[in-house]
Coordinates of C-alpha atoms in Angstrom, one line a residue:
M1 CA -0.2 0.0 0.3
P2 CA 1.4 3.4 -1.1
A3 CA 1.9 6.1 1.4
E4 CA -1.0 9.1 1.1
S5 CA 0.0 12.2 -0.9
A6 CA 1.2 14.4 1.9
S7 CA -1.2 17.3 3.0
T8 CA 1.5 20.0 2.8
P9 CA 4.3 20.2 0.4
V10 CA 7.3 17.5 1.1
T11 CA 10.8 17.8 0.5
T12 CA 13.0 14.9 0.5
P13 CA 12.9 13.5 3.9
P14 CA 16.5 13.3 5.7
A15 CA 18.3 9.8 5.8
L16 CA 17.0 7.3 8.5
S17 CA 18.8 8.6 11.9
R18 CA 18.2 7.0 15.3
R19 CA 19.9 10.1 16.9
F20 CA 16.6 11.2 18.7
S21 CA 13.4 9.2 18.0
V22 CA 9.6 9.5 19.6
A23 CA 8.7 5.9 21.5
P24 CA 6.1 3.8 19.5
M25 CA 2.7 4.6 22.1
M26 CA -0.4 2.8 22.1
D27 CA -3.6 5.2 21.5
W28 CA -1.3 8.0 21.3
T29 CA 1.2 7.7 18.3
D30 CA -1.3 7.3 15.3
R31 CA -1.2 9.0 12.1
H32 CA -2.4 12.4 12.8
C33 CA 0.2 12.8 15.8
R34 CA 3.2 11.6 13.8
F35 CA 2.1 14.1 11.2
F36 CA 1.8 16.8 14.1
L37 CA 5.4 15.8 15.2
R38 CA 6.9 16.1 11.7
Q39 CA 6.0 19.6 11.6
L40 CA 8.4 20.1 14.3
S41 CA 11.1 18.2 13.5
R42 CA 12.3 17.0 10.1
N43 CA 14.8 14.5 11.5
A44 CA 13.8 12.9 14.5
L45 CA 12.7 9.0 14.0
L46 CA 9.1 8.6 14.4
Y47 CA 7.5 5.2 14.9
T48 CA 3.8 3.7 15.0
E49 CA 1.8 2.3 17.8
M50 CA 2.4 -1.4 18.2
V51 CA 0.5 -3.2 15.7
T52 CA 0.1 -6.9 16.2
T53 CA 0.7 -9.5 13.6
G54 CA -2.7 -10.5 14.1
A55 CA -4.2 -7.7 13.3
L56 CA -2.2 -6.8 10.3
L57 CA -2.4 -10.0 8.8
H58 CA -6.1 -10.4 9.6
G59 CA -7.4 -7.2 10.7
D60 CA -7.9 -3.7 8.4
T61 CA -4.3 -4.1 7.0
A62 CA -4.9 -0.8 4.6
R63 CA -5.9 1.6 8.3
F64 CA -2.7 -0.2 10.3
L65 CA -0.6 1.2 7.6
R66 CA -1.7 4.1 6.5
H67 CA 0.3 7.4 6.7
D68 CA 1.3 10.6 5.1
E69 CA 4.6 10.5 3.2
A70 CA 5.3 13.7 5.2
E71 CA 5.9 11.5 8.2
Y72 CA 9.1 10.2 7.2
P73 CA 11.5 8.8 8.2
L74 CA 9.0 6.7 10.0
A75 CA 9.2 3.3 11.4
L76 CA 6.6 0.2 12.0
Q77 CA 6.5 -1.3 15.2
L78 CA 5.4 -4.8 15.1
G79 CA 4.2 -7.1 18.1
G80 CA 4.4 -10.8 17.5
S81 CA 6.4 -14.2 18.1
T82 CA 5.7 -16.5 15.3
P83 CA 8.9 -15.8 12.4
A84 CA 6.6 -16.6 9.5
D85 CA 3.9 -14.3 10.6
L86 CA 6.4 -11.3 11.5
A87 CA 8.4 -12.0 7.9
A88 CA 5.0 -11.6 6.2
C89 CA 4.2 -8.4 7.9
A90 CA 8.0 -7.1 7.4
K91 CA 6.9 -7.4 3.9
L92 CA 3.9 -5.7 3.8
A93 CA 5.6 -2.8 6.1
E94 CA 8.8 -2.4 3.5
A95 CA 5.8 -2.5 0.3
A96 CA 4.0 0.5 2.2
G97 CA 7.2 2.3 2.4
Y98 CA 8.2 2.3 6.0
D99 CA 12.0 3.0 6.7
E100 CA 12.5 0.7 9.3
V101 CA 10.9 -2.7 11.4
N102 CA 11.0 -2.7 14.7
L103 CA 10.2 -5.9 17.2
N104 CA 8.4 -4.5 20.3
V105 CA 10.1 -7.3 23.6
G106 CA 9.3 -4.4 26.1
C107 CA 5.5 -4.5 26.5
P108 CA 4.5 -5.8 29.5
S109 CA 0.7 -6.0 29.4
D110 CA -1.3 -9.2 30.5
R111 CA -3.1 -9.1 27.5
V112 CA 0.2 -9.3 25.3
Q113 CA 1.6 -11.6 27.4
N114 CA -0.8 -14.1 26.8
N115 CA -0.5 -14.0 23.1
M116 CA 3.3 -14.1 23.4
I117 CA 4.1 -10.7 22.6
G118 CA 6.6 -7.8 24.4
A119 CA 8.5 -8.4 27.4
C120 CA 8.0 -11.5 28.1
L121 CA 9.6 -12.3 25.2
M122 CA 13.0 -11.8 27.1
A123 CA 12.8 -15.0 28.4
H124 CA 12.9 -16.7 24.6
P125 CA 15.9 -15.1 23.3
A126 CA 16.4 -17.8 20.5
L127 CA 12.7 -17.1 19.5
V128 CA 13.3 -13.6 19.1
A129 CA 16.5 -14.2 17.1
D130 CA 14.4 -16.6 14.8
C131 CA 12.1 -14.0 14.4
V132 CA 14.7 -11.2 13.5
K133 CA 16.1 -13.6 11.3
A134 CA 13.0 -14.2 9.3
M135 CA 12.1 -10.6 8.9
R136 CA 15.7 -9.9 7.9
D137 CA 15.4 -12.4 5.2
A138 CA 12.2 -11.2 4.0
V139 CA 13.0 -7.4 3.8
S140 CA 15.8 -4.9 3.0
I141 CA 15.1 -2.6 5.6
P142 CA 16.1 -2.5 8.9
V143 CA 15.0 -4.9 11.3
T144 CA 15.7 -3.6 14.8
V145 CA 14.4 -4.6 18.5
K146 CA 13.1 -2.5 21.5
H147 CA 13.4 -4.3 24.8
R148 CA 13.6 -4.0 28.6
I149 CA 17.2 -4.7 30.7
G150 CA 15.0 -7.9 32.0
I151 CA 12.0 -9.1 33.6
D152 CA 11.1 -10.5 36.8
G153 CA 13.0 -13.8 37.2
R154 CA 15.4 -13.0 34.6
D155 CA 16.9 -9.9 35.4
S156 CA 20.7 -10.2 35.7
Y157 CA 23.4 -8.9 33.6
A158 CA 24.5 -12.0 32.2
E159 CA 20.9 -12.9 31.0
L160 CA 20.4 -9.4 29.4
S161 CA 24.0 -9.7 28.0
D162 CA 22.9 -13.1 26.6
F163 CA 19.9 -11.8 24.9
V164 CA 21.5 -9.1 23.2
G165 CA 24.5 -11.4 22.2
T166 CA 21.8 -14.1 20.9
V167 CA 19.6 -11.4 18.8
R168 CA 23.0 -10.1 17.5
D169 CA 24.0 -13.3 16.1
A170 CA 20.7 -13.6 14.2
G171 CA 21.6 -10.5 12.2
C172 CA 20.2 -7.6 14.4
E173 CA 22.6 -4.3 14.7
S174 CA 20.4 -2.1 16.3
F175 CA 18.8 -2.4 19.6
T176 CA 16.5 0.4 21.8
V177 CA 17.0 -0.2 25.2
H178 CA 14.3 1.0 28.1
A179 CA 16.7 0.7 31.1
R180 CA 13.9 -0.5 33.4
I181 CA 13.0 -4.1 34.0
A182 CA 9.4 -5.1 33.3
I183 CA 7.8 -6.6 36.3
L184 CA 5.3 -9.0 34.6
S185 CA 3.5 -10.3 37.5
G186 CA 1.7 -7.5 39.9
L187 CA 2.4 -4.5 38.0
S188 CA -0.1 -2.5 35.6
P189 CA 1.8 -1.2 32.5
K190 CA 1.5 2.5 33.9
E191 CA 3.2 1.1 36.8
N192 CA 6.0 -0.6 34.9
R193 CA 6.8 2.9 33.2
E194 CA 7.3 4.2 37.0
V195 CA 8.1 1.8 39.7
P196 CA 11.0 -0.2 38.5
P197 CA 13.9 1.9 39.1
L198 CA 15.8 3.4 35.7
R199 CA 19.1 1.7 35.6
Y200 CA 21.2 3.5 32.9
E201 CA 24.4 2.1 33.9
V202 CA 22.9 -1.4 32.5
A203 CA 22.2 0.2 29.5
A204 CA 25.8 2.1 29.3
Q205 CA 27.3 -1.5 30.2
I206 CA 25.8 -3.0 26.9
K207 CA 27.1 -0.4 24.8
Q208 CA 30.4 -0.7 26.2
D209 CA 30.3 -4.7 25.8
F210 CA 28.9 -4.7 22.2
P211 CA 30.6 -1.7 21.0
D212 CA 29.7 -2.5 17.5
L213 CA 26.1 -2.4 18.2
E214 CA 23.6 0.4 18.0
I215 CA 22.5 1.3 21.4
I216 CA 19.6 3.8 21.5
L217 CA 18.5 4.7 25.4
N218 CA 14.9 4.9 26.4
G219 CA 13.3 5.8 29.5
G220 CA 12.8 8.8 32.0
I221 CA 14.5 11.4 29.4
K222 CA 12.7 14.9 29.7
T223 CA 14.9 17.2 27.9
L224 CA 17.3 18.0 25.2
E225 CA 20.3 18.6 27.8
D226 CA 19.4 15.1 28.9
C227 CA 19.8 14.0 25.5
K228 CA 23.1 15.8 25.1
T229 CA 24.1 14.3 28.2
H230 CA 23.2 10.5 27.4
L231 CA 24.3 10.9 23.6
E232 CA 27.9 11.3 24.8
T233 CA 27.4 7.3 25.8
F234 CA 25.0 6.2 23.5
D235 CA 24.4 6.1 20.2
G236 CA 21.0 7.9 20.0
V237 CA 17.7 8.7 22.2
M238 CA 14.3 8.0 22.5
L239 CA 11.4 10.0 24.2
G240 CA 8.1 8.9 25.0
R241 CA 5.8 10.5 27.2
E242 CA 7.7 13.7 27.4
A243 CA 7.7 14.0 23.9
Y244 CA 3.7 13.5 23.6
H245 CA 2.9 16.0 26.7
N246 CA 5.3 18.5 25.8
P247 CA 6.0 18.4 22.1
Y248 CA 7.3 21.7 21.7
L249 CA 10.3 20.3 22.6
L250 CA 10.9 18.7 19.2
A251 CA 11.0 22.1 17.8
Q252 CA 14.9 22.4 19.1
V253 CA 15.9 18.9 18.3
D254 CA 17.2 19.6 14.7
Q255 CA 19.1 22.7 15.7
Q256 CA 20.4 21.0 19.0
L257 CA 21.1 17.3 18.1
F258 CA 21.4 17.4 14.1
G259 CA 23.3 20.8 13.9
C260 CA 20.4 22.1 11.0
D261 CA 20.7 26.2 11.0
K262 CA 17.1 26.2 10.4
P263 CA 14.8 28.8 12.3
V264 CA 12.8 27.3 15.0
L265 CA 9.3 26.8 14.6
S266 CA 7.4 28.9 16.9
R267 CA 4.0 27.4 18.5
Y268 CA 1.9 29.7 16.6
E269 CA 3.6 28.5 13.4
A270 CA 3.5 24.8 14.3
M271 CA -0.4 25.7 14.8
L272 CA -1.1 26.8 11.8
S273 CA 1.1 24.1 9.3
M274 CA -1.9 21.6 11.0
R275 CA -4.6 23.7 9.5
S276 CA -5.0 22.4 6.0
Y277 CA -4.4 18.9 7.3
I278 CA -7.1 19.3 9.5
E279 CA -9.6 21.0 7.2
Q280 CA -8.4 17.9 4.3
H281 CA -9.1 15.3 7.4
L282 CA -12.5 16.9 8.1
Q283 CA -13.5 15.9 4.5
E284 CA -13.0 12.0 5.5
E285 CA -16.3 9.6 6.4
R286 CA -16.6 10.1 10.3
A287 CA -14.2 12.2 10.8
A288 CA -13.7 14.5 13.6
M289 CA -11.4 17.3 14.3
H290 CA -10.6 15.8 18.2
H291 CA -9.0 13.2 16.4
V292 CA -6.0 15.4 15.7
T293 CA -6.0 18.1 18.0
R294 CA -5.9 15.9 20.7
H295 CA -2.7 15.2 20.2
M296 CA -1.7 18.9 20.0
L297 CA -2.6 19.9 23.5
G298 CA 0.5 19.8 24.8
L299 CA 1.6 22.5 22.5
A300 CA 0.6 25.2 25.0
Q301 CA 2.0 23.5 28.1
G302 CA 4.4 26.2 30.1
F303 CA 2.8 29.7 29.5
K304 CA -0.4 31.8 30.3
G305 CA -2.9 30.7 28.2
A306 CA -2.5 26.7 28.2
R307 CA -5.7 26.1 30.3
R308 CA -8.0 27.7 27.6
F309 CA -6.2 26.6 24.7
R310 CA -6.7 23.2 26.3
Q311 CA -10.7 23.7 27.0
L312 CA -10.8 25.2 23.3
L313 CA -9.4 22.2 21.7
S314 CA -10.9 19.4 24.0
V315 CA -14.1 20.3 25.4
D316 CA -15.5 23.0 23.4
I317 CA -14.7 21.8 20.3
H318 CA -17.5 18.7 20.6
K319 CA -20.6 21.5 20.3
A320 CA -18.8 23.7 18.1
P321 CA -21.1 24.1 14.8
N322 CA -17.7 25.3 13.2
P323 CA -14.8 23.6 14.8
M324 CA -12.3 25.5 12.6
E325 CA -13.3 28.9 14.1
L326 CA -12.3 27.3 17.8
F327 CA -9.0 26.1 16.2
D328 CA -8.6 29.7 15.2
Q329 CA -9.3 31.2 18.3
A330 CA -7.0 28.6 19.8
A331 CA -4.1 29.6 17.4
L332 CA -4.6 33.1 18.3
L333 CA -3.7 32.4 22.3
L334 CA -0.4 31.0 20.7
E335 CA 0.2 33.9 18.5
G336 CA 3.8 35.6 19.8
H337 CA 5.1 32.3 21.0

């Protein structure tokens, strides 16, 4: 399935770099979110939400793969543990134009565990290796893995090193390491993002012991200064919830982390850059403006007027006869910022 035509003029996207990326987040990093984040940074690598192999092979394939070419560089994250199914999905991703396929070995939810998806796969490094090999044999785009530093009952450094080494031997060259263990029994997914302590030193040891691998750090990173510090040790940084709740952080990524000399987009300019995209979206069947604007609420974070901005785009918008008028009112609150 080819990418959609972009809603705004598209220049040639930069080459894929994992120096800075935005994490795959369920219910958050959908195509509208990714289009918005792309307005702020041309170089950040964006990831889809995790898509299971079952959904992609037996569900609405076109909907799960849908994206705008303006989103590139773009990676599809897959959830699954059957090598043949993952290979088939990787082929679909490559045909659709994705720049990378990433295997989820970090999600701790009960629902995915029951289907042998996510962090529970850390207990099965040989299976993960088989999955990676099957995908690499099927496609020419990169196949990467995102994982934790361990799971309950398998959280020693020796076991982590064995996992990375086994998957490396299957041909994986890039690992994104969420520097927490996942506790699969007794903690919710939300608690698993907060309760297990961050252990950046464990991820740093992996980089030291596997110097030829690309190691991307994920977990608890909140500022570009944090990013710069971690980039002294790691090959890249991945931000999750901070990038979503405070998206304007991305406006300086190209300048501060990639050395670009283009001017920083203002919050107001970022808002206006989405106007034509939203107008186009509203022409689709069953479309609503909040499908897009729910991802933009954090654009006003940190200055006076943020509360009114969120009120317009998350509450008032549902009862407005002309939602674009409310969009313009919200945009005016950002003028000069």
